[in-house]
Structure formats: C-alpha cells, structure tokens
Coordinates of C-alpha atoms and ligand atoms in Angstrom, one line a residue:
M1 CA -98.6 59.8 0.3
S2 CA -96.0 59.9 3.1
E3 CA -96.2 62.8 5.5
K4 CA -93.7 65.7 5.1
A5 CA -92.6 68.6 7.2
T6 CA -91.6 71.9 5.7
L7 CA -88.9 74.0 7.3
T8 CA -88.5 77.6 6.1
V9 CA -85.2 79.3 7.1
G10 CA -82.9 81.8 5.5
G11 CA -85.4 82.6 2.7
A12 CA -85.6 79.0 1.5
S13 CA -87.9 76.0 2.3
Y14 CA -86.9 72.4 2.8
E15 CA -89.1 69.4 2.8
L16 CA -88.3 66.8 5.5
D17 CA -89.5 63.2 5.8
V18 CA -91.8 62.4 8.7
T19 CA -91.6 58.9 10.2
T20 CA -93.9 57.2 12.6
G21 CA -93.2 54.6 15.2
S22 CA -95.3 51.5 16.0
E23 CA -97.0 53.4 18.9
N24 CA -97.6 56.4 16.6
E25 CA -94.7 58.5 17.8
K26 CA -93.8 61.1 15.2
C27 CA -90.4 62.1 14.0
I28 CA -89.0 64.7 11.6
D29 CA -86.0 63.2 9.9
I30 CA -83.3 65.9 9.6
Q31 CA -80.4 63.6 8.4
Q32 CA -80.1 65.5 5.1
L33 CA -80.8 69.0 6.5
R34 CA -77.3 70.2 6.9
A35 CA -76.2 69.0 3.4
Q36 CA -79.3 70.7 1.9
S37 CA -79.3 74.0 3.9
G38 CA -76.1 74.4 5.9
Y39 CA -78.1 74.4 9.1
I40 CA -77.8 72.0 12.0
T41 CA -80.3 71.6 14.9
M42 CA -79.3 72.2 18.5
D43 CA -80.6 70.1 21.5
P44 CA -78.1 69.9 24.4
G45 CA -78.8 66.8 26.5
F46 CA -80.7 65.4 23.5
G47 CA -84.1 66.0 25.2
N48 CA -85.9 65.9 21.9
T49 CA -83.5 64.1 19.5
G50 CA -83.9 60.6 18.3
S51 CA -80.7 58.7 17.8
C52 CA -82.1 55.4 16.4
Y53 CA -85.1 53.4 15.4
S54 CA -85.4 50.6 18.0
D55 CA -87.6 47.5 18.5
I56 CA -86.5 46.9 22.1
T57 CA -88.3 49.1 24.6
Y58 CA -91.2 51.6 24.4
V59 CA -91.7 54.4 26.9
D60 CA -94.6 56.9 26.9
G61 CA -93.5 59.4 29.6
A62 CA -96.8 61.3 29.6
K63 CA -98.9 58.2 30.3
G64 CA -96.4 56.3 32.4
I65 CA -96.1 53.4 30.0
L66 CA -93.1 51.0 29.8
H67 CA -93.1 48.0 27.5
Y68 CA -90.3 45.5 26.9
R69 CA -90.6 44.1 23.3
G70 CA -94.3 45.0 23.6
Y71 CA -95.0 43.5 27.0
P72 CA -96.3 45.9 29.6
I73 CA -93.9 46.2 32.6
E74 CA -96.9 45.6 35.1
E75 CA -97.6 42.2 33.5
I76 CA -94.0 40.9 33.3
A77 CA -92.7 42.4 36.6
E78 CA -94.1 39.8 38.8
K79 CA -94.6 36.9 36.3
A80 CA -91.3 36.7 34.4
S81 CA -87.9 35.8 35.8
F82 CA -85.0 38.0 35.2
V83 CA -83.3 35.3 33.0
E84 CA -86.5 35.1 30.8
I85 CA -86.4 38.9 30.4
C86 CA -82.7 38.8 29.5
S87 CA -83.6 36.4 26.7
L88 CA -86.7 38.5 25.6
L89 CA -84.7 41.8 25.5
I90 CA -81.7 40.4 23.7
Y91 CA -83.4 38.0 21.2
G92 CA -86.8 39.7 20.8
E93 CA -89.1 36.9 21.9
L94 CA -90.0 35.1 25.2
P95 CA -88.0 31.9 25.3
D96 CA -89.7 28.5 25.1
A97 CA -88.7 25.9 27.8
E98 CA -85.8 24.5 25.7
T99 CA -84.3 27.8 24.8
L100 CA -84.6 29.0 28.4
S101 CA -82.9 25.9 29.7
K102 CA -80.0 26.2 27.2
F103 CA -79.6 29.9 28.2
Q104 CA -79.5 29.0 31.9
D105 CA -76.9 26.3 31.2
A106 CA -74.8 28.9 29.4
L107 CA -75.1 31.3 32.3
A108 CA -74.0 28.5 34.7
E109 CA -71.1 27.5 32.5
H110 CA -69.6 31.0 32.3
A111 CA -70.1 32.0 36.0
P112 CA -66.6 31.2 37.3
L113 CA -63.8 33.7 36.8
H114 CA -60.4 32.8 35.4
T115 CA -58.0 32.3 38.4
N116 CA -55.7 35.0 37.1
L117 CA -58.6 37.5 36.9
E118 CA -59.5 36.6 40.6
H119 CA -56.0 37.7 41.5
H120 CA -56.6 41.2 40.3
F121 CA -59.0 41.8 43.2
S122 CA -56.3 41.3 45.7
G123 CA -54.3 44.3 44.3
L124 CA -57.2 46.7 45.0
P125 CA -57.7 48.8 48.1
T126 CA -60.6 47.3 50.1
A127 CA -62.5 50.6 50.0
S128 CA -62.5 50.7 46.2
P129 CA -65.8 51.9 44.7
P130 CA -67.6 48.8 43.5
M131 CA -68.6 50.6 40.2
A132 CA -64.9 51.3 39.5
I133 CA -64.1 47.6 40.1
L134 CA -67.0 46.5 37.9
S135 CA -66.1 48.6 34.9
A136 CA -62.4 47.8 35.2
M137 CA -63.0 44.1 35.6
L138 CA -65.4 44.0 32.6
N139 CA -62.6 45.3 30.4
L140 CA -60.2 42.8 32.0
V141 CA -62.5 39.9 31.2
S142 CA -61.9 40.5 27.5
C143 CA -58.1 39.9 28.1
F144 CA -59.0 36.4 29.2
H145 CA -61.4 35.7 26.3
P146 CA -59.8 37.4 23.3
D147 CA -62.4 35.8 21.0
V148 CA -65.0 38.3 22.4
L149 CA -63.1 41.1 20.8
E150 CA -63.9 39.9 17.3
V151 CA -67.5 38.8 17.7
Y152 CA -69.0 40.7 14.8
S153 CA -66.2 40.6 12.4
E154 CA -66.2 36.8 12.7
G155 CA -69.9 36.9 12.2
H156 CA -70.6 34.4 15.1
G157 CA -70.1 34.0 18.8
F158 CA -72.6 36.6 19.9
D159 CA -74.7 34.2 21.9
R160 CA -71.7 32.9 23.8
T161 CA -70.4 36.4 24.5
A162 CA -73.7 37.7 25.7
A163 CA -74.1 34.7 28.2
L164 CA -70.5 35.1 29.3
L165 CA -71.0 38.8 30.0
L166 CA -74.4 38.3 31.8
S167 CA -72.8 35.6 34.0
K168 CA -69.4 37.1 34.7
V169 CA -70.8 40.4 35.7
R170 CA -72.8 38.7 38.5
T171 CA -69.6 37.0 39.8
I172 CA -67.6 40.2 39.6
A173 CA -70.2 42.1 41.5
A174 CA -70.4 39.6 44.3
Y175 CA -66.6 39.3 44.5
S176 CA -66.2 43.1 44.7
Y177 CA -68.4 43.0 47.8
R178 CA -66.5 40.0 49.3
M179 CA -63.2 41.8 48.8
S180 CA -64.6 45.0 50.4
V181 CA -65.4 43.1 53.6
G182 CA -62.2 41.1 53.5
K183 CA -63.9 37.7 53.1
P184 CA -62.9 34.8 50.8
F185 CA -64.7 34.4 47.4
N186 CA -67.5 31.9 47.1
Q187 CA -67.3 29.9 43.8
P188 CA -70.6 30.0 41.9
N189 CA -72.9 27.1 42.4
P190 CA -74.3 25.8 39.0
N191 CA -77.3 24.2 40.8
L192 CA -78.7 27.6 41.9
N193 CA -80.9 29.9 39.8
Y194 CA -79.5 33.3 38.7
C195 CA -80.6 35.3 41.8
A196 CA -79.9 32.5 44.3
N197 CA -76.4 32.0 42.9
F198 CA -75.7 35.7 43.3
L199 CA -77.0 35.7 46.9
H200 CA -74.9 32.6 47.6
M201 CA -71.7 34.3 46.2
M202 CA -72.5 37.4 48.2
F203 CA -73.5 35.9 51.6
S204 CA -72.3 32.3 52.0
D205 CA -69.7 31.8 54.7
P206 CA -67.7 28.7 55.6
Y207 CA -69.7 28.5 58.8
R208 CA -73.1 29.5 57.3
E209 CA -74.0 28.6 53.8
Y210 CA -76.6 30.8 52.1
V211 CA -80.0 29.1 52.5
P212 CA -82.1 29.7 49.4
N213 CA -85.0 32.1 50.3
P214 CA -87.7 32.3 47.6
V215 CA -89.1 35.6 48.9
I216 CA -85.7 37.3 48.7
E217 CA -84.9 35.7 45.3
K218 CA -88.2 36.8 43.9
A219 CA -87.8 40.4 45.2
L220 CA -84.3 40.5 43.7
S221 CA -85.6 39.2 40.4
L222 CA -88.3 41.9 40.4
F223 CA -85.6 44.5 41.0
L224 CA -83.5 43.3 38.1
V225 CA -86.5 43.0 35.8
L226 CA -87.6 46.6 36.5
H227 CA -84.1 47.8 35.7
A228 CA -83.6 45.6 32.6
D229 CA -84.0 48.3 29.9
H230 CA -85.2 51.9 29.5
E231 CA -84.6 52.9 25.9
Q232 CA -82.1 55.7 25.2
N233 CA -81.1 56.7 28.7
C234 CA -77.7 58.1 29.5
S235 CA -75.9 54.8 30.0
T236 CA -77.5 53.0 27.1
S237 CA -76.8 56.0 24.8
T238 CA -73.2 55.8 26.1
V239 CA -73.0 52.0 25.3
R240 CA -74.4 52.8 21.8
A241 CA -71.9 55.7 21.2
V242 CA -69.0 53.5 22.2
A243 CA -70.3 50.5 20.2
S244 CA -70.8 52.7 17.1
S245 CA -67.0 52.8 16.7
R246 CA -67.4 49.0 16.5
A247 CA -65.9 48.6 20.0
N248 CA -66.4 45.1 21.5
L249 CA -69.3 44.3 23.8
F250 CA -67.2 44.3 26.9
S251 CA -65.6 47.7 26.5
S252 CA -69.0 49.2 25.3
I253 CA -70.7 47.9 28.4
A254 CA -67.9 48.9 30.8
S255 CA -68.4 52.5 29.6
G256 CA -72.2 52.1 30.3
V257 CA -71.2 51.2 33.9
C258 CA -69.2 54.4 34.2
A259 CA -72.2 56.5 32.8
L260 CA -74.6 54.8 35.2
W261 CA -72.4 55.5 38.2
G262 CA -73.3 59.3 38.3
P263 CA -75.7 60.5 41.0
L264 CA -78.1 61.9 38.4
H265 CA -78.5 58.4 36.9
G266 CA -78.0 55.1 38.6
G267 CA -76.0 56.5 41.5
A268 CA -79.3 58.1 42.7
N269 CA -80.4 54.9 44.4
I270 CA -77.6 55.3 47.0
G271 CA -78.4 59.1 47.2
V272 CA -82.0 58.3 48.1
I273 CA -81.1 56.2 51.1
R274 CA -78.5 58.7 52.2
M275 CA -81.1 61.4 52.0
L276 CA -83.7 59.4 53.9
E277 CA -81.1 58.5 56.6
D278 CA -80.1 62.2 56.8
I279 CA -83.7 63.3 57.3
K280 CA -84.2 60.6 60.0
S281 CA -81.1 61.4 61.9
S282 CA -81.3 65.2 61.7
G283 CA -84.7 65.3 63.4
R284 CA -85.6 68.2 61.1
P285 CA -89.1 68.3 59.5
I286 CA -89.4 67.1 55.9
D287 CA -90.5 70.6 54.9
H288 CA -86.9 71.7 55.6
Y289 CA -85.7 69.4 52.9
L290 CA -88.4 70.4 50.5
E291 CA -87.5 74.1 50.9
K292 CA -83.8 73.2 50.4
A293 CA -84.6 71.4 47.1
K294 CA -86.7 74.4 45.9
D295 CA -84.0 76.9 46.8
K296 CA -82.4 78.0 43.5
D297 CA -79.2 79.1 45.4
S298 CA -78.7 75.6 46.5
D299 CA -77.6 72.6 44.4
Y300 CA -79.6 70.3 46.7
R301 CA -82.1 68.0 44.9
L302 CA -84.5 65.5 46.2
M303 CA -82.8 62.2 45.1
G304 CA -85.2 59.8 43.4
F305 CA -87.4 62.6 42.1
G306 CA -87.8 63.8 38.5
H307 CA -87.2 62.1 35.2
R308 CA -86.3 63.3 31.7
V309 CA -89.1 61.2 30.1
Y310 CA -91.7 60.4 32.8
K311 CA -93.8 63.5 33.4
N312 CA -96.7 61.9 35.3
F313 CA -95.5 58.8 37.1
D314 CA -92.8 56.2 36.7
P315 CA -94.5 52.8 36.5
R316 CA -91.5 51.1 38.0
S317 CA -91.6 53.3 41.1
R318 CA -95.3 52.4 41.5
I319 CA -94.6 48.7 41.2
L320 CA -91.8 48.9 43.8
K321 CA -93.9 51.0 46.2
N322 CA -96.8 48.5 46.0
R323 CA -94.5 45.6 46.5
L324 CA -92.5 47.0 49.5
D325 CA -95.1 46.8 52.1
E326 CA -95.8 43.2 51.2
L327 CA -92.2 42.3 51.1
L328 CA -91.4 43.8 54.5
A329 CA -94.4 41.9 56.0
E330 CA -93.2 38.6 54.3
L331 CA -89.7 39.2 55.8
N332 CA -91.2 40.3 59.1
K333 CA -89.2 43.6 59.0
K334 CA -90.1 47.2 59.5
D335 CA -88.2 50.1 57.9
P336 CA -88.6 53.6 59.3
L337 CA -87.1 55.0 56.1
L338 CA -90.2 53.8 54.2
D339 CA -92.4 56.0 56.4
I340 CA -90.2 59.0 55.7
A341 CA -90.2 58.1 51.9
L342 CA -94.0 57.9 51.9
E343 CA -94.4 61.2 53.7
L344 CA -91.9 62.9 51.4
E345 CA -93.8 61.6 48.3
E346 CA -97.1 62.7 49.7
K347 CA -95.8 66.3 50.4
T348 CA -94.3 66.7 47.0
L349 CA -97.6 65.7 45.4
K350 CA -99.2 68.7 47.0
D351 CA -96.3 71.1 46.4
E352 CA -96.6 73.6 43.6
Y353 CA -92.8 73.5 42.8
F354 CA -92.9 69.7 42.2
I355 CA -96.3 69.7 40.5
S356 CA -95.4 72.5 38.0
R357 CA -92.1 70.8 37.1
K358 CA -93.8 67.4 36.9
L359 CA -91.3 65.9 39.4
Y360 CA -92.5 62.4 40.7
P361 CA -90.6 59.5 42.3
N362 CA -88.5 57.7 39.8
V363 CA -87.3 54.0 39.9
D364 CA -84.5 54.9 42.3
F365 CA -86.8 56.3 45.0
Y366 CA -88.2 53.0 46.2
S367 CA -85.6 50.6 44.7
G368 CA -83.0 51.3 47.5
L369 CA -85.6 50.4 50.1
L370 CA -86.2 47.1 48.4
L371 CA -82.5 46.3 48.3
R372 CA -82.2 47.3 52.0
A373 CA -85.1 44.9 52.9
I374 CA -83.3 42.0 51.2
G375 CA -80.0 42.8 52.8
I376 CA -77.9 44.3 50.0
P377 CA -75.2 46.6 51.4
L378 CA -75.7 50.3 50.4
D379 CA -72.5 50.8 48.3
M380 CA -73.6 47.9 46.1
Y381 CA -76.9 49.5 45.0
T382 CA -75.6 51.1 41.8
V383 CA -73.9 47.8 41.0
M384 CA -77.2 46.1 41.4
F385 CA -78.7 48.6 38.9
A386 CA -75.9 47.7 36.5
L387 CA -76.6 43.9 36.9
G388 CA -80.2 44.6 36.0
R389 CA -79.4 46.9 33.0
M390 CA -77.0 44.4 31.4
P391 CA -79.6 42.8 29.1
G392 CA -80.8 46.2 27.9
W393 CA -77.2 47.3 27.1
I394 CA -76.5 44.0 25.3
A395 CA -79.7 44.2 23.3
N396 CA -78.9 47.8 22.3
W397 CA -75.3 46.8 21.3
R398 CA -76.6 44.0 19.2
E399 CA -79.3 46.1 17.5
L400 CA -76.8 48.9 16.6
H401 CA -74.6 46.3 15.0
D402 CA -77.4 44.6 13.2
Q403 CA -78.6 47.9 11.8
R404 CA -75.0 48.8 10.9
L405 CA -75.5 52.3 12.3
R406 CA -73.0 55.1 11.5
I407 CA -70.4 56.1 14.1
T408 CA -71.9 58.5 16.7
R409 CA -70.7 62.0 15.9
P410 CA -72.8 65.0 16.9
R411 CA -72.2 68.4 15.5
Q412 CA -71.6 71.6 17.5
I413 CA -71.8 75.4 17.1
Y414 CA -68.4 76.9 17.8
T415 CA -68.6 79.9 20.1
G416 CA -64.8 80.5 20.8
S417 CA -62.4 83.1 19.4
Q418 CA -62.3 83.7 15.7
E419 CA -59.1 83.0 13.8
R420 CA -56.1 84.9 15.3
S421 CA -52.3 84.8 15.0
F422 CA -50.0 83.0 17.4
V423 CA -48.0 85.4 19.7
P424 CA -44.6 84.1 20.7
L425 CA -44.0 83.7 24.5
E426 CA -41.6 86.6 24.9
K427 CA -44.2 89.0 23.4
R428 CA -47.2 88.0 25.5
Ligands
ACO1 N1 -85.3 68.0 43.1 C1 -85.5 69.4 43.0 N2 -85.7 70.0 41.8 C2 -85.5 69.3 40.7 C3 -85.3 67.9 40.8 C4 -85.1 67.3 42.0 N3 -84.9 66.0 42.1 N4 -85.2 67.4 39.5 C5 -85.4 68.4 38.7 N5 -85.6 69.6 39.4 C6 -85.9 70.9 38.9 C7 -84.7 71.6 38.3 O1 -84.0 72.4 39.2 C8 -85.4 72.4 37.2 O2 -86.0 73.5 37.8 P1 -86.0 74.9 37.0 O3 -86.9 74.7 35.8 O4 -86.6 75.9 38.0 O5 -84.6 75.3 36.6 C9 -86.5 71.5 36.7 O6 -86.8 70.7 37.8 C10 -86.1 70.6 35.5 O7 -84.9 69.9 35.8 P2 -83.8 69.4 34.8 O8 -82.5 69.2 35.5 O9 -83.8 70.3 33.6 O10 -84.4 68.0 34.3 P3 -83.7 66.9 33.5 O11 -84.7 66.2 32.7 O12 -82.5 67.5 32.8 O13 -83.1 65.9 34.7 C11 -83.0 64.3 36.4 C12 -83.7 64.8 35.1 C13 -81.5 64.2 36.1 C14 -83.5 62.9 36.7 C15 -83.4 65.3 37.5 O14 -84.8 65.3 37.7 C16 -82.6 65.0 38.8 O15 -81.5 65.4 39.0 N6 -83.2 64.1 39.7 C17 -82.5 63.7 40.9 C18 -81.6 62.6 40.7 C19 -82.3 61.3 40.3 O16 -83.2 60.9 41.0 N7 -81.8 60.7 39.3 C20 -82.3 59.4 38.8 C21 -83.1 59.5 37.5 S1 -83.8 58.0 37.0 C22 -82.6 57.1 36.5 O17 -81.6 57.5 36.0 C23 -82.7 55.7 36.6

C-alpha cells in the first residue's frame, strides 16, 4: 500500500500522497490540498518546496553528494570533458564516440555569429557589464534564427537549437570581453576543441595567436563541468518558470543569466576575489572580516560561504581546492590570495558562528582562484559560470517541456488593506 500523510487542520483531516525519489527522498504531495481544504502552504524562498520530479541531477546537502544523471561529480570532474557532460545532462546518457563527434561538429558549425549580430556589439559602451551583454545577445540570437522560437510546437529542431545555443554563448562571451578591451573579434576556429576555441577567441591577437595549452584547457573544462548543473537553484528555477509559459529556449535561458548575475548566486565568484583582494590590501587581520560578517548590524557576508542545500561541505569546492595547488604548480604560478582563502576557511571551521549555521565554502569560494590562475579577467567570472551552467539550463528546459508541466504560478497570502472605497483627489 502506498504511504500517506495525514494533515489535520480546522477540525478536518486530509490524506495526502507521499512520493519517494530514486535516492529515497520523501515528499508530501499537496497539489490537491487547496481544492480539498482551502489551505495553501507557505515557504518563502522555497527552502522546502519541490517544484518538479527530475531525472537530471541529484544533490544530498547533508552528505555533500552531487550526481549528474547518476554519476558522482568526483568521478566525472577530472575524467569527462565539458562537451561529454553537456551531452550527458541534456540527453540523459554518456555519448558514444559517434554521437560525441556529431555533437562536436554541430558546436563547431554554430560557433560564428551572424555579421549583423556582431554589429550590435559596437553600439554598446565598452564598460557594459558582460552579464547584461550576454542576456541581451542571447535574446537577439533568436532574431537571427526565427526557427528556434517554434522548436516545440513544430515537434523537432531541439538538437540543433541546443547545439546552436551552447556554441553561440561561447562566442558571445568571448566577444563581450574583446569589446571591453577594444580589441577586434577573433572568428571561431573549428579545428579547436570547445575550451581551446573559447581561449582562442578570448586571447588570440594578430601578433600573437593563442597557443593551445592542455593544462589551461583541462582546468577550464573542469571549471565548466563543476558548474554544469545543480538541480533547482535560483537561475534554473527561473529558466523553468519562464519556460513554463512555453517561452522559447533562448529567452528562457537569457532570464537564467539575469538570475545568475546576482551576488548571492553566480555573482559571488567575483565577490570572493574582491573580498580576498580587500583583505590583502587592507593589511587588517582576517579576524576583523570574520567579526564584520558576524555583526548583525552589518550587511557584510563572507562571499563564497554558505549554501541553501549543502550543510556540511560542497563537493565542488573540495575538488577545486584540491586541484588549485596542483594547477598553480603546473603553471609555475603563486597566488597570495590562495593563502588568504585557506586561512579564512580554516578560521571559519573553528568559529561557532559558522559552525552553528553550517556555513562552509561553496563552489564560488575557490572557483575564482582557478579562473585567476588560467588568466580569465575578473569581470568575466560570472559569465564563465553561465557558460558552465548552459547544459543544465537546457536540460531542465527540455525536461519541463517533455513532462508538459503546468505554468509556474505560486499562491500568496494577501496582507494588505481590506476592501475600501475610492476617495476622489479633492477629498483626500
Ligand atoms: N557570511 C555570514 N553569514 C552568513 C553567510 C555568509 N556568507 N551566509 C549565511 N549567513 C548567515 C545569515 O546571516 C543567517 O544568520 P541568522 O540565522 O543569524 O540570521 C544564516 O547564516 C542563514 O542564512 P540565510 O541567508 O537564511 O541562508 P540562505 O540559505 O537563504 O542563503 C546563501 C544561502 C545565499 C548562499 C547565503 O549563505 C549567502 O548569502 N552566501 C554568500 C553569497 C554566496 O557565496 N553565494 C553563492 C552561493 S552558491 C551559488 O549560488 C553557486
């Protein structure tokens, strides 16, 4: 017999279905509760509310577990390329050699931007925030490929649209950087792999071509893989909410970019480096910053600490931390900010405030140091996060459509004025 939950409220009892996920997560299904009882449930920030059944990513925050389609992040982080992970997340299985090769060809084919789209960059101020450019340009791409607007109503075209998006976003990201430093665009090179092609578009100059560097490309691929999906986080939930109105893939994902931009989400990777630079240049002891973060009269937070789901450790942060030392040695570099980061982490691990609130380094804490090591400019960090998150957003968009989910429309409890009569201006 299937498990049931009983809710007793207002003198009546209601039987609710209990569902169980494949990793034994439990859920009380309240979809019929309002119709049966008149009650809604309240959960601002959706800290304990499921919005979907999903096959894509599994997170166990208490145990620090992250799986993509069943594969533990520790196993795939170093072994799989980002393009393999894109295919895995979007289509559900690891690609065989032929599927992977076709997917890579599609990415290469769609990398160039329409010349008229390129012209849009020249109308923007050079100091434009790269995340604003990214979300705007993603919407603009759909103007040049009107077929993408109809993907699901036509019942085909998803594969092409997904490849087009994954590829164009990389070109747009690199071009936004080139524009910001006043340098000409580098056309994509179809002979380079996903990461090398991005680095070429970012850093090749007429007098100095980008020379492929496997250490840097591998580190970049690791960064992208670690960011590729994270179940129902703020930006993915935004993509799903927009997609639920049957909005096209490009506009849904452009809205995900906007949600990711915020400093409490993807924007934290820039915040972490600014914080570490500030600690270094101020000459103040780290304790000063810990006290400031604990002070309830201050809005200051330690960037890169805390997570809605992880309450023990973030496995992505551990992988990055372990990789950083090795990477800096391979690149023959030293980073004084890494020493500050390590000391900061060590102090928080012994501090009652952080222990009791279960605040540990999240993915953003060490990811900025990796991007610094491989030479990505600071204001591009959140764009790099967006590049990594693309396959997760696309996979969630697809799943929502395949499941034909209802339009997202939460309820509220109204706390404003009760009904009253309008008072004409002269009598107010
Ligand atoms: N520094 C200091 N105190 C913190 C921090 C922090 N980084 N994060 C949370 N707290 C405190 C809060 O003040 C609160 O304390 P209280 O109980 O005394 O009021 C308690 O911990 C719980 O915090 P909430 O804001 O309720 O936690 P929530 O789950 O809503 O937020 C979040 C999670 C947004 C990640 C938060 O920890 C934060 O702001 N961290 C810093 C920004 C950051 O690193 N964001 C990246 C997140 S990972 C990602 O998006 C990829």
